[in-house]
XYZ file of C-alpha atoms in Angstrom:
720
model
C 13.643 -115.835 56.698
C 14.241 -116.577 53.471
C 18.029 -116.927 52.307
C 18.940 -115.396 48.466
C 20.767 -116.757 45.504
C 21.489 -113.815 43.142
C 23.254 -114.877 39.438
C 25.037 -112.643 37.994
C 26.157 -113.381 35.006
C 29.726 -112.924 32.911
C 29.198 -112.262 30.035
C 25.698 -111.396 27.446
C 25.653 -115.041 26.137
C 25.687 -116.653 29.376
C 22.317 -118.314 29.173
C 20.898 -117.036 32.284
C 17.472 -117.066 32.002
C 17.628 -121.438 31.332
C 20.277 -121.045 34.331
C 18.189 -119.712 36.892
C 14.839 -121.335 35.679
C 16.618 -124.788 35.831
C 18.060 -123.504 39.413
C 14.331 -123.058 40.255
C 13.526 -126.308 39.274
C 16.224 -128.245 40.873
C 15.480 -126.800 44.125
C 11.953 -127.889 44.083
C 12.266 -131.478 42.679
C 14.200 -131.846 45.809
C 11.376 -130.428 48.389
C 13.212 -126.949 48.643
C 9.997 -123.763 48.868
C 11.673 -121.836 46.023
C 10.481 -118.672 45.050
C 11.558 -116.579 42.130
C 12.522 -112.509 41.839
C 13.660 -110.732 38.950
C 14.006 -106.778 40.164
C 14.689 -105.544 36.167
C 13.066 -106.388 32.780
C 16.140 -106.386 29.892
C 15.782 -106.783 26.294
C 19.000 -108.034 25.054
C 17.885 -108.561 21.207
C 15.431 -107.451 19.376
C 13.841 -110.340 18.460
C 13.341 -111.356 21.725
C 11.106 -108.195 22.413
C 9.837 -109.128 19.032
C 8.498 -112.778 20.346
C 7.237 -112.015 23.757
C 5.466 -109.258 22.269
C 7.108 -107.218 25.693
C 6.645 -109.969 27.895
C 9.431 -110.541 30.501
C 10.911 -114.057 29.267
C 11.788 -115.035 32.872
C 8.765 -114.510 34.623
C 6.209 -115.658 32.028
C 8.027 -119.206 31.991
C 7.788 -119.222 35.989
C 4.741 -118.262 35.975
C 3.471 -120.922 32.897
C 5.176 -123.669 34.931
C 4.722 -123.641 38.615
C 2.628 -121.729 40.659
C 4.717 -118.711 41.671
C 3.972 -115.459 41.130
C 6.557 -113.283 40.817
C 6.481 -109.666 40.653
C 6.078 -107.688 36.759
C 10.129 -106.573 36.772
C 10.914 -102.976 36.388
C 12.032 -101.700 32.778
C 15.420 -101.051 32.501
C 14.823 -98.069 30.524
C 12.917 -96.648 33.868
C 16.087 -97.512 36.319
C 18.117 -95.989 34.403
C 15.934 -92.555 34.212
C 15.645 -92.991 38.515
C 18.748 -93.357 38.502
C 19.673 -90.145 36.609
C 17.616 -88.335 38.174
C 19.862 -89.006 41.600
C 17.139 -91.652 42.614
C 18.967 -95.266 43.497
C 17.529 -94.715 46.887
C 14.168 -95.127 45.592
C 14.661 -97.648 43.077
C 16.288 -99.871 45.552
C 13.056 -99.666 48.005
C 10.867 -100.720 45.562
C 13.400 -103.429 44.801
C 13.402 -105.062 48.226
C 9.729 -104.278 48.393
C 8.871 -106.371 45.868
C 11.292 -108.619 46.736
C 9.924 -108.815 50.548
C 6.858 -109.938 49.101
C 8.064 -113.254 47.251
C 10.494 -113.908 50.264
C 7.651 -113.841 52.616
C 5.848 -117.839 52.196
C 9.539 -119.526 50.413
C 12.524 -120.362 52.349
C 14.813 -119.313 49.275
C 14.297 -117.001 45.856
C 16.274 -116.967 43.372
C 17.339 -113.876 42.021
C 18.428 -113.128 37.893
C 20.939 -110.095 37.591
C 21.287 -108.301 34.785
C 23.600 -109.127 31.541
C 26.634 -106.840 31.251
C 26.301 -104.762 28.322
C 29.164 -102.475 27.291
C 27.418 -99.852 26.297
C 25.395 -99.514 30.093
C 28.662 -98.950 32.106
C 25.884 -99.155 35.438
C 24.681 -102.833 35.036
C 27.318 -104.227 37.030
C 27.166 -101.959 39.898
C 23.198 -101.884 40.417
C 23.354 -105.722 40.226
C 26.301 -105.266 42.792
C 23.574 -102.790 44.993
C 20.422 -105.029 44.349
C 22.637 -108.246 45.715
C 23.691 -106.107 48.605
C 20.613 -104.854 49.579
C 18.447 -108.498 49.130
C 21.205 -109.731 51.428
C 21.384 -112.333 48.698
C 25.069 -114.762 48.108
C 26.073 -114.141 44.507
C 26.758 -117.069 42.033
C 28.002 -116.340 38.988
C 27.543 -117.580 35.327
C 30.121 -118.086 32.694
C 29.994 -119.757 30.030
C 33.660 -121.055 28.811
C 33.765 -120.453 25.185
C 37.049 -121.361 23.827
C 39.069 -120.399 26.916
C 41.490 -122.470 28.843
C 41.304 -123.062 32.095
C 43.748 -119.863 33.260
C 41.552 -117.559 31.144
C 38.645 -119.172 33.256
C 40.506 -118.280 36.248
C 41.184 -114.690 35.162
C 37.270 -114.372 34.299
C 35.992 -115.877 37.460
C 38.538 -113.839 39.519
C 37.384 -110.609 37.607
C 33.965 -111.424 37.322
C 34.133 -111.756 41.578
C 36.051 -108.475 42.510
C 33.225 -106.719 41.571
C 31.798 -107.909 44.354
C 34.930 -107.755 46.235
C 34.299 -104.974 49.192
C 33.801 -105.735 52.608
C 29.761 -104.884 52.656
C 29.145 -106.890 49.189
C 27.528 -109.868 49.100
C 30.231 -113.365 49.387
C 30.523 -114.723 45.856
C 29.684 -118.368 47.371
C 29.872 -120.548 43.349
C 29.989 -120.629 40.074
C 28.174 -122.468 36.766
C 29.390 -123.054 33.840
C 27.219 -123.394 30.480
C 26.951 -124.155 27.654
C 30.345 -125.615 28.500
C 32.110 -126.928 24.844
C 29.897 -124.841 22.727
C 31.572 -124.658 19.293
C 32.793 -121.114 17.546
C 29.991 -121.395 15.328
C 26.722 -121.963 17.336
C 24.075 -120.838 15.158
C 21.979 -121.930 12.810
C 24.565 -121.359 9.804
C 24.558 -123.585 6.747
C 27.671 -125.434 6.206
C 27.901 -127.940 3.868
C 31.271 -129.930 4.897
C 31.989 -128.910 8.362
C 33.452 -131.939 10.459
C 31.713 -132.858 13.268
C 32.294 -130.839 16.549
C 34.468 -132.352 19.353
C 33.321 -130.920 22.284
C 35.807 -129.368 24.970
C 37.530 -131.723 26.750
C 39.302 -129.193 29.814
C 38.587 -130.376 32.892
C 37.758 -127.070 34.331
C 36.757 -128.272 38.322
C 40.329 -130.065 38.377
C 42.617 -127.337 36.565
C 40.671 -124.447 38.143
C 42.224 -122.430 40.602
C 39.084 -120.873 42.124
C 38.024 -124.239 42.293
C 40.630 -126.457 42.828
C 41.693 -124.264 45.767
C 38.265 -124.406 47.027
C 37.792 -120.176 46.663
C 34.478 -120.974 44.740
C 32.668 -123.761 44.340
C 31.543 -125.845 41.105
C 28.060 -125.656 41.610
C 27.632 -127.451 37.695
C 28.924 -127.836 34.729
C 26.100 -127.994 31.502
C 27.323 -129.059 28.189
C 26.291 -127.182 25.148
C 23.222 -129.093 23.510
C 22.584 -127.663 20.292
C 19.142 -129.367 20.373
C 17.890 -126.662 22.746
C 18.890 -123.938 19.948
C 16.305 -125.404 17.950
C 13.910 -123.065 16.695
C 10.140 -124.211 14.964
C 10.134 -123.280 11.458
C 7.411 -120.734 13.062
C 9.761 -118.647 15.464
C 11.856 -118.871 11.889
C 8.482 -117.322 10.014
C 7.710 -114.892 12.859
C 11.708 -113.471 13.549
C 12.423 -112.358 9.747
C 8.743 -111.682 8.749
C 8.718 -114.829 5.920
C 5.206 -115.596 3.955
C 4.139 -119.419 4.791
C 3.649 -121.100 1.875
C 2.631 -124.271 3.200
C 1.431 -124.162 7.414
C 1.880 -127.676 7.937
C 3.382 -128.702 10.934
C 5.439 -125.349 11.526
C 4.383 -124.883 15.638
C 5.176 -128.248 15.950
C 9.001 -128.761 13.933
C 11.779 -127.413 15.409
C 15.274 -126.561 13.160
C 18.007 -128.667 14.015
C 19.691 -127.974 10.757
C 20.130 -125.762 8.048
C 21.326 -126.924 4.522
C 21.574 -124.777 1.405
C 20.714 -127.822 -1.547
C 21.653 -126.499 -5.256
C 23.337 -130.113 -5.835
C 22.195 -132.785 -8.063
C 19.727 -135.448 -6.544
C 22.238 -138.146 -5.565
C 24.423 -135.569 -4.263
C 21.928 -133.856 -1.678
C 20.290 -137.671 -0.141
C 22.447 -137.271 3.257
C 20.957 -133.855 3.504
C 17.625 -134.836 4.133
C 17.796 -135.890 7.371
C 15.070 -135.044 10.158
C 15.392 -131.732 11.574
C 17.148 -129.989 8.670
C 15.228 -127.324 6.896
C 16.197 -127.441 3.630
C 16.796 -123.859 1.760
C 16.825 -123.938 -2.131
C 15.715 -121.559 -5.053
C 11.938 -122.040 -5.485
C 12.951 -122.776 -9.545
C 14.584 -125.738 -8.326
C 12.002 -127.832 -9.214
C 14.103 -131.532 -8.892
C 15.195 -130.541 -5.209
C 11.688 -129.613 -3.992
C 10.166 -132.890 -5.872
C 12.943 -134.625 -3.984
C 11.913 -133.238 -0.400
C 8.616 -134.609 -1.181
C 9.414 -137.899 -1.612
C 10.950 -137.709 2.047
C 8.321 -136.418 3.431
C 6.675 -139.130 1.909
C 8.380 -141.714 3.000
C 8.212 -140.804 6.854
C 11.213 -138.349 7.078
C 10.386 -135.336 9.231
C 12.192 -132.764 7.512
C 11.654 -129.460 9.611
C 10.607 -127.285 6.718
C 11.162 -126.834 3.450
C 12.342 -122.551 2.217
C 11.988 -121.200 -1.254
C 14.708 -117.906 -2.288
C 14.733 -115.674 -4.758
C 11.073 -114.621 -4.277
C 10.728 -117.591 -6.781
C 7.631 -120.541 -7.017
C 7.240 -123.648 -8.397
C 5.435 -124.559 -11.520
C 2.029 -125.309 -10.909
C 2.060 -128.907 -12.020
C 4.836 -129.140 -9.866
C 2.983 -128.085 -6.570
C -0.032 -130.507 -7.681
C 2.483 -133.522 -8.064
C 3.839 -132.476 -4.398
C 0.069 -132.547 -2.742
C 0.360 -135.181 -0.165
C 4.207 -134.279 0.747
C 2.418 -131.417 1.953
C -0.042 -133.463 3.953
C 2.046 -134.987 5.465
C 2.849 -131.467 7.516
C 5.451 -130.574 5.753
C 5.718 -126.680 6.282
C 7.153 -124.386 3.462
C 8.018 -120.854 3.725
C 8.799 -118.644 0.826
C 11.931 -115.285 0.642
C 12.320 -112.768 -1.344
C 15.672 -112.257 -0.606
C 18.290 -114.513 -3.083
C 19.820 -117.590 -1.078
C 23.105 -116.253 0.444
C 20.932 -113.865 2.357
C 18.432 -115.850 3.839
C 21.315 -118.400 4.832
C 22.765 -115.010 6.315
C 19.198 -114.090 8.186
C 19.055 -117.480 9.575
C 22.749 -117.455 10.919
C 21.950 -114.542 12.545
C 18.625 -115.927 14.402
C 18.704 -114.627 17.994
C 18.906 -117.601 20.437
C 16.237 -116.277 22.810
C 13.610 -118.782 23.247
C 9.770 -117.619 22.483
C 7.447 -117.074 26.012
C 4.861 -119.287 23.627
C 7.680 -122.136 23.349
C 7.076 -124.802 26.972
C 8.786 -127.507 25.302
C 11.911 -125.551 24.660
C 12.226 -123.907 27.439
C 11.729 -127.119 29.471
C 14.473 -129.209 27.872
C 16.211 -126.239 29.058
C 15.630 -126.339 32.588
C 16.110 -129.908 32.614
C 19.038 -129.875 31.250
C 20.285 -127.330 34.044
C 18.432 -129.324 36.795
C 20.007 -132.810 36.361
C 23.379 -131.422 36.698
C 22.471 -128.645 39.782
C 24.794 -130.068 43.088
C 21.424 -129.756 45.117
C 22.844 -131.442 48.093
C 25.510 -128.955 48.751
C 23.409 -126.267 47.977
C 20.902 -127.531 50.479
C 23.869 -128.403 52.869
C 24.952 -124.919 52.276
C 21.659 -122.691 53.087
C 20.971 -124.855 55.546
C 16.706 -125.191 54.012
C 14.607 -128.476 54.779
C 12.115 -130.256 52.809
C 8.618 -129.286 52.231
C 6.360 -131.679 53.570
C 4.041 -131.062 50.034
C 5.176 -133.251 47.012
C 5.552 -130.520 44.260
C 5.015 -132.227 40.567
C 9.528 -131.636 39.958
C 9.887 -133.593 43.200
C 7.131 -136.280 42.197
C 9.064 -136.259 38.602
C 12.608 -136.725 40.278
C 11.415 -138.824 42.551
C 9.209 -141.154 39.968
C 12.002 -141.682 37.452
C 14.743 -142.450 41.080
C 12.205 -145.335 41.731
C 11.857 -146.382 38.462
C 15.873 -146.631 38.153
C 15.633 -148.223 41.164
C 13.263 -151.163 40.753
C 15.269 -152.165 37.085
C 12.149 -153.940 35.024
C 10.971 -155.683 32.044
C 8.443 -153.565 30.789
C 6.639 -154.552 27.861
C 5.514 -152.247 24.695
C 3.098 -154.003 22.347
C 3.228 -151.221 19.849
C 6.769 -151.624 19.301
C 6.509 -149.813 15.460
C 4.915 -146.829 16.527
C 7.415 -143.917 16.037
C 6.157 -141.647 19.735
C 6.554 -145.459 21.309
C 9.840 -146.321 19.654
C 10.882 -143.071 20.951
C 9.698 -143.526 24.603
C 11.685 -146.650 24.821
C 14.757 -145.317 23.925
C 14.556 -142.298 26.155
C 13.768 -145.330 28.476
C 16.914 -146.895 28.199
C 18.735 -143.912 27.840
C 17.545 -142.682 31.481
C 17.796 -146.578 33.143
C 13.826 -145.821 33.629
C 13.329 -149.774 32.446
C 14.864 -152.551 30.498
C 11.611 -151.592 27.581
C 10.942 -154.959 25.253
C 9.040 -153.628 21.861
C 7.389 -156.222 19.974
C 7.129 -156.415 16.606
C 8.891 -156.618 13.445
C 12.779 -155.954 13.889
C 13.261 -154.356 10.455
C 10.409 -152.630 11.219
C 11.693 -151.200 14.170
C 14.822 -150.138 13.264
C 13.263 -148.360 9.864
C 11.198 -146.491 11.638
C 13.715 -145.688 14.867
C 15.817 -144.220 11.250
C 13.062 -141.776 10.112
C 13.216 -139.900 13.009
C 17.192 -139.971 13.123
C 16.981 -141.943 15.721
C 19.387 -144.779 16.926
C 18.151 -147.962 18.683
C 20.809 -149.062 21.052
C 22.464 -152.438 20.282
C 20.734 -154.072 23.740
C 17.299 -152.903 23.313
C 15.295 -155.801 23.470
C 12.415 -156.770 20.132
C 10.478 -159.229 20.166
C 9.578 -160.751 16.695
C 5.685 -161.748 17.670
C 6.008 -164.284 14.610
C 8.985 -166.095 16.147
C 7.080 -166.564 19.485
C 3.556 -166.952 19.654
C 3.141 -170.305 19.375
C 5.157 -170.907 22.774
C 1.901 -169.213 24.149
C -0.919 -170.989 22.728
C -0.700 -174.010 25.316
C -0.149 -172.163 28.626
C -2.953 -168.821 27.532
C -5.582 -172.460 26.460
C -4.534 -173.211 29.962
C -5.565 -170.180 31.698
C -9.326 -169.733 29.865
C -10.226 -173.074 29.541
C -13.003 -172.825 32.376
C -14.437 -170.634 29.790
C -13.957 -173.131 26.593
C -10.818 -171.575 25.184
C -9.489 -174.019 22.913
C -6.298 -173.735 20.587
C -7.482 -172.516 17.353
C -9.142 -169.557 19.626
C -5.585 -169.205 21.562
C -3.420 -168.994 18.038
C -5.645 -166.302 17.059
C -6.289 -164.273 19.964
C -2.122 -164.267 20.209
C -2.348 -161.977 16.733
C -3.051 -159.502 18.067
C 0.435 -157.818 20.168
C -1.322 -157.125 23.231
C -2.660 -159.890 24.414
C 0.992 -161.710 23.503
C 2.553 -159.149 25.763
C -0.320 -159.113 28.362
C 1.040 -162.925 28.308
C 4.420 -162.773 28.682
C 3.361 -160.280 32.200
C 0.549 -163.429 33.243
C 3.377 -165.679 33.202
C 6.294 -163.747 34.828
C 8.369 -163.399 31.940
C 7.874 -159.345 32.126
C 6.903 -157.232 34.977
C 4.245 -155.052 33.159
C 2.900 -153.261 29.977
C 2.343 -150.623 28.598
C -0.472 -149.952 25.288
C -2.612 -147.425 24.539
C -0.824 -145.343 22.141
C -2.811 -146.374 18.898
C -5.049 -148.930 20.733
C -8.722 -148.561 22.744
C -8.877 -148.135 26.309
C -10.651 -151.981 25.801
C -7.950 -153.116 24.007
C -5.574 -152.989 26.634
C -7.546 -153.804 29.418
C -9.372 -156.882 28.388
C -6.629 -159.153 28.116
C -5.616 -157.756 31.303
C -8.692 -159.093 33.382
C -8.590 -162.464 31.836
C -5.609 -163.471 31.709
C -3.215 -161.575 34.555
C -6.997 -161.379 36.759
C -7.152 -159.167 40.070
C -5.118 -159.827 42.834
C -6.527 -160.970 45.697
C -7.190 -158.614 48.259
C -8.436 -156.505 45.296
C -12.408 -156.272 44.978
C -12.398 -154.374 41.553
C -9.580 -153.037 38.760
C -9.903 -149.237 38.999
C -7.721 -146.361 37.858
C -5.928 -143.403 39.470
C -4.727 -139.745 37.780
C -2.214 -138.144 39.298
C -2.658 -134.825 39.151
C 0.047 -132.007 39.130
C -1.386 -129.106 40.617
C 0.465 -125.706 40.728
C 1.719 -126.254 44.713
C 1.513 -130.101 44.649
C 1.049 -133.574 43.469
C -2.517 -134.951 44.506
C -4.008 -138.515 43.351
C -7.988 -138.595 41.563
C -9.538 -142.299 41.943
C -11.307 -143.886 39.994
C -11.729 -142.076 37.341
C -11.772 -144.321 34.099
C -12.599 -147.408 34.719
C -15.888 -148.257 37.398
C -19.477 -146.701 35.912
C -21.002 -146.748 39.604
C -19.349 -149.167 42.841
C -21.036 -149.937 45.354
C -19.679 -149.142 48.863
C -17.730 -151.801 49.172
C -16.290 -151.527 45.756
C -15.526 -147.971 47.074
C -14.188 -148.372 49.981
C -11.683 -151.049 48.110
C -11.165 -148.010 45.272
C -10.050 -145.291 48.597
C -7.589 -148.013 50.089
C -5.737 -148.988 46.379
C -5.523 -145.130 45.592
C -4.213 -144.538 49.207
C -1.114 -147.235 48.648
C -1.124 -146.000 45.135
C -0.271 -142.528 46.679
C 2.342 -143.937 48.672
C 3.951 -146.151 46.216
C 4.742 -142.642 44.613
C 6.141 -140.653 47.720
C 2.269 -138.956 48.560
C 1.116 -139.128 52.207
C -1.958 -140.754 51.871
C -5.017 -138.185 53.516
C -8.420 -139.831 51.942
C -11.122 -137.739 51.032
C -14.129 -139.247 50.102
C -15.610 -136.638 47.838
C -19.858 -136.096 47.603
C -21.848 -133.167 46.963
C -22.818 -133.438 51.279
C -19.800 -132.494 54.290
C -20.890 -134.668 57.119
C -23.536 -135.702 58.308
C -25.609 -132.283 56.621
C -26.962 -133.880 53.899
C -28.731 -137.499 53.512
C -29.824 -139.874 50.100
C -28.640 -142.708 48.582
C -25.418 -141.389 47.057
C -24.466 -139.673 50.302
C -25.424 -142.674 51.975
C -23.086 -145.075 50.150
C -19.626 -142.743 50.602
C -20.705 -142.298 53.927
C -20.615 -146.872 54.269
C -17.579 -146.995 51.989
C -15.838 -144.553 54.208
C -16.889 -146.713 57.717
C -15.679 -150.165 55.583
C -12.674 -148.638 54.512
C -11.496 -147.611 57.864
C -12.574 -150.631 59.184
C -10.368 -152.038 56.797
C -7.542 -150.211 56.717
C -7.238 -148.253 60.559
C -4.096 -147.255 59.780
C -4.774 -144.645 57.137
C -6.035 -141.861 57.500
C -9.320 -141.822 55.500
C -12.961 -138.956 56.241
C -16.137 -138.887 54.607
C -18.168 -138.020 52.747
C -16.421 -134.501 52.266
C -17.367 -131.895 49.479
C -14.597 -130.924 47.111
C -13.799 -127.689 48.356
C -13.966 -128.283 52.642
C -11.361 -131.741 51.259
C -8.999 -129.513 49.410
C -8.874 -125.748 50.985
C -7.825 -125.629 54.887
C -10.171 -122.185 55.080
C -13.271 -123.841 53.878
C -12.363 -127.281 55.995
C -12.601 -125.492 58.687
C -16.258 -124.210 59.143
C -17.373 -127.391 57.459
C -15.195 -130.323 58.482
C -12.985 -128.788 61.829
C -12.736 -131.956 63.353
C -11.130 -133.816 60.470
C -7.676 -134.454 59.616
C -8.323 -134.904 56.560
C -10.308 -132.318 55.319
C -7.796 -129.321 54.110
C -5.323 -131.244 53.285
C -6.169 -134.232 51.400
C -3.759 -135.924 48.947
C -6.321 -138.602 47.507
C -9.607 -137.544 46.573
C -12.007 -140.744 45.140
C -15.114 -140.001 43.417
C -18.276 -141.691 44.369
C -19.055 -142.826 40.472
C -17.090 -142.550 36.773
C -19.597 -139.890 36.059
C -18.258 -137.618 38.724
C -14.557 -138.573 38.458
C -13.826 -138.481 35.040
C -16.082 -134.686 34.227
C -13.805 -133.516 36.934
C -10.512 -134.561 36.692
C -10.921 -133.448 32.717
C -12.929 -130.215 33.829
C -9.164 -129.401 36.538
C -7.321 -130.545 33.855
C -8.128 -128.190 30.843
C -9.687 -125.139 33.292
C -6.515 -125.266 35.110
C -4.427 -126.124 32.655
C -3.079 -128.755 34.573
C -0.591 -131.942 33.721
C -2.252 -135.025 34.498
C -0.691 -138.730 34.268
C -2.277 -141.550 33.780
C -5.018 -143.287 34.261
C -2.618 -146.144 36.182
C -4.394 -149.110 36.549
C -4.375 -150.456 40.031
C -5.665 -153.940 41.498
C -4.401 -155.896 39.285
C -1.848 -158.679 40.223
C 1.001 -157.014 37.839
C 0.722 -153.813 36.517
C -0.764 -152.544 33.019
C -1.240 -149.179 31.727
C -3.273 -147.412 29.013
C -2.197 -145.083 27.333
C -4.567 -141.603 25.377
C -4.111 -141.967 21.403
C -3.207 -138.586 21.214
C -0.207 -139.056 23.594
C 2.806 -137.222 23.934
C 6.361 -139.419 23.577
C 7.268 -137.760 26.943
C 3.682 -139.204 28.813
C 4.704 -142.637 27.156
C 7.817 -142.204 28.859
C 5.872 -141.339 32.334
C 3.639 -144.056 32.292
C 6.510 -146.626 31.300
C 8.275 -145.253 34.849
C 5.076 -145.677 36.507
C 4.496 -149.360 35.549
C 8.122 -150.089 36.952
C 6.953 -148.467 39.968
C 3.779 -150.745 40.088
C 5.654 -153.407 39.638
C 8.660 -153.167 42.195
C 5.642 -152.776 44.671
C 3.999 -156.175 43.458
C 7.269 -157.640 44.312
C 7.582 -156.214 47.524
C 3.983 -156.894 47.984
C 4.691 -161.310 47.319
C 7.721 -161.150 49.329
C 5.626 -159.797 52.703
C 7.294 -156.652 52.191
C 4.081 -154.018 51.108
């Protein structure tokens, strides 16, 4: 029978949704089978209703970011009407029935309670009734704000007394959210404000409810202002503002609002990434200055022109190229003061169409939850299947443990610089950026990022010469001369590949601005395949809603023969195992078992035989149709005796046409995240990026490469 955790907020602005979803993510990533249930839909802010068009935020986010499909919550107004008519029993029966649907297939259910509201006195008691009827244990969610330890004790004591009757559920712990939140936390323009100093109160040690063991402090989540940052499009929608230039308004986020009415020399410090500049529409000097900053690569959030005023047409034409950089421009009929006031009172609710913001909020919470204590308290086991959050978590942990040096040849590319800084902060790898140091620092500064002092930067002009002779030695059988080698080493990808080939770096990641051929060709020429590999191939890690599976080969080999296909199967199984996925290998074809014949299916049948012969320790079966490999009910009729059918975790496609088409169809049609392609079969790891890769894609690819490098090291030491 499933256990349930009821999250009860102690105040209106506790960030309850982010905490609930972060707790869900934290339990998922350690392999707990977990569900989500929200009994009642409660709209606290008018803007929340406007952004989300009547959809419940929590339920929408859960459906969008996982395989879960929680039931629609009951509208709070409908619940109130039932209570007023004396039908509380019917209401609670409905809640219990909906909860049972969620609890049927999981071990733990996260239940999101109602937010306290002074105008609705029954809400607190309704939280208690729901928690009692569902047999839940309670976790209080509280925001310390400016409370000291004694006041925090009093608030938690008062909130817990609501659940204090003998028949009521137990309060087992507390999550403190937004710790260190400043008094003015909104996008309020404050020209001379001092930097906020976070709270240093030791709630764990100073609050009696924690130090005396009454409640467990399950998490302390620090205040992070970047989680409030709305997109420019969110502001336009909430305030109903006219859009004068759309630009990248759906991607650029507002970290800070600056009202500009000063001279140019006194406003240069405000021209920082993420700043929304608010100025009267007739201040053409400020408009032109903003355009210059945009042309210099500063990713401002946008420009807002107030007072219903517009610059002269000639000024607009002068700024035309700046608008093409993606700078959003909004208008406002209100004066500057009124506009600033509206911005200071924006809702903090996250729109349902902003998955990136809720993803960040969930991660902030998930990384700080004491999951070890929760698992021990709940006494729940891990799932056999590796869920996407668990895969990402294990990938990060394995990369940190590997501690490898990964070279990034596209060292001055903005996404690559940002990804390298993130990898450095998370300790996923020791990244070495190849490029001019001054240019790399300029790129970082334009994104308002600070390069860590110990971030390694390699100037190619200073080191290129020493790789000429080793490269000639590696390619002398192909007639490579020193002049030819020197010319080839002008390409930073070739230079980085030489570093890997000589063991000076553990792996390489490239492709943000280079083609796959630019990345792979030098690796094939200089690093070459390892002794046990027949071919170099690739895999994608497909983050399906319920589990992560491996697809190979979807990027490299157009039409492998049976022996090469067997090699791809073994390589893919080893890659799966290296990343914590139990390899159950399905050799995919248009026919299952002995039911079909033909050259293509015969190739798959022969490849299966060869792979089993080479690796009898692996579970490999084929030919299998995709549905027989993936779906248990189909497997029972098509391949009842197979130990792989219906449970496959590694899908090996017969050719590139099938593999590439399948991976893209699944990725796009089912909105599935795919990580890769990850190359396999090389002596040292080199991985390619999509030229449209996001920063997080690069981060995960670096982590993959670090783990691969550790796998190579273990194999060389006789451990793999």
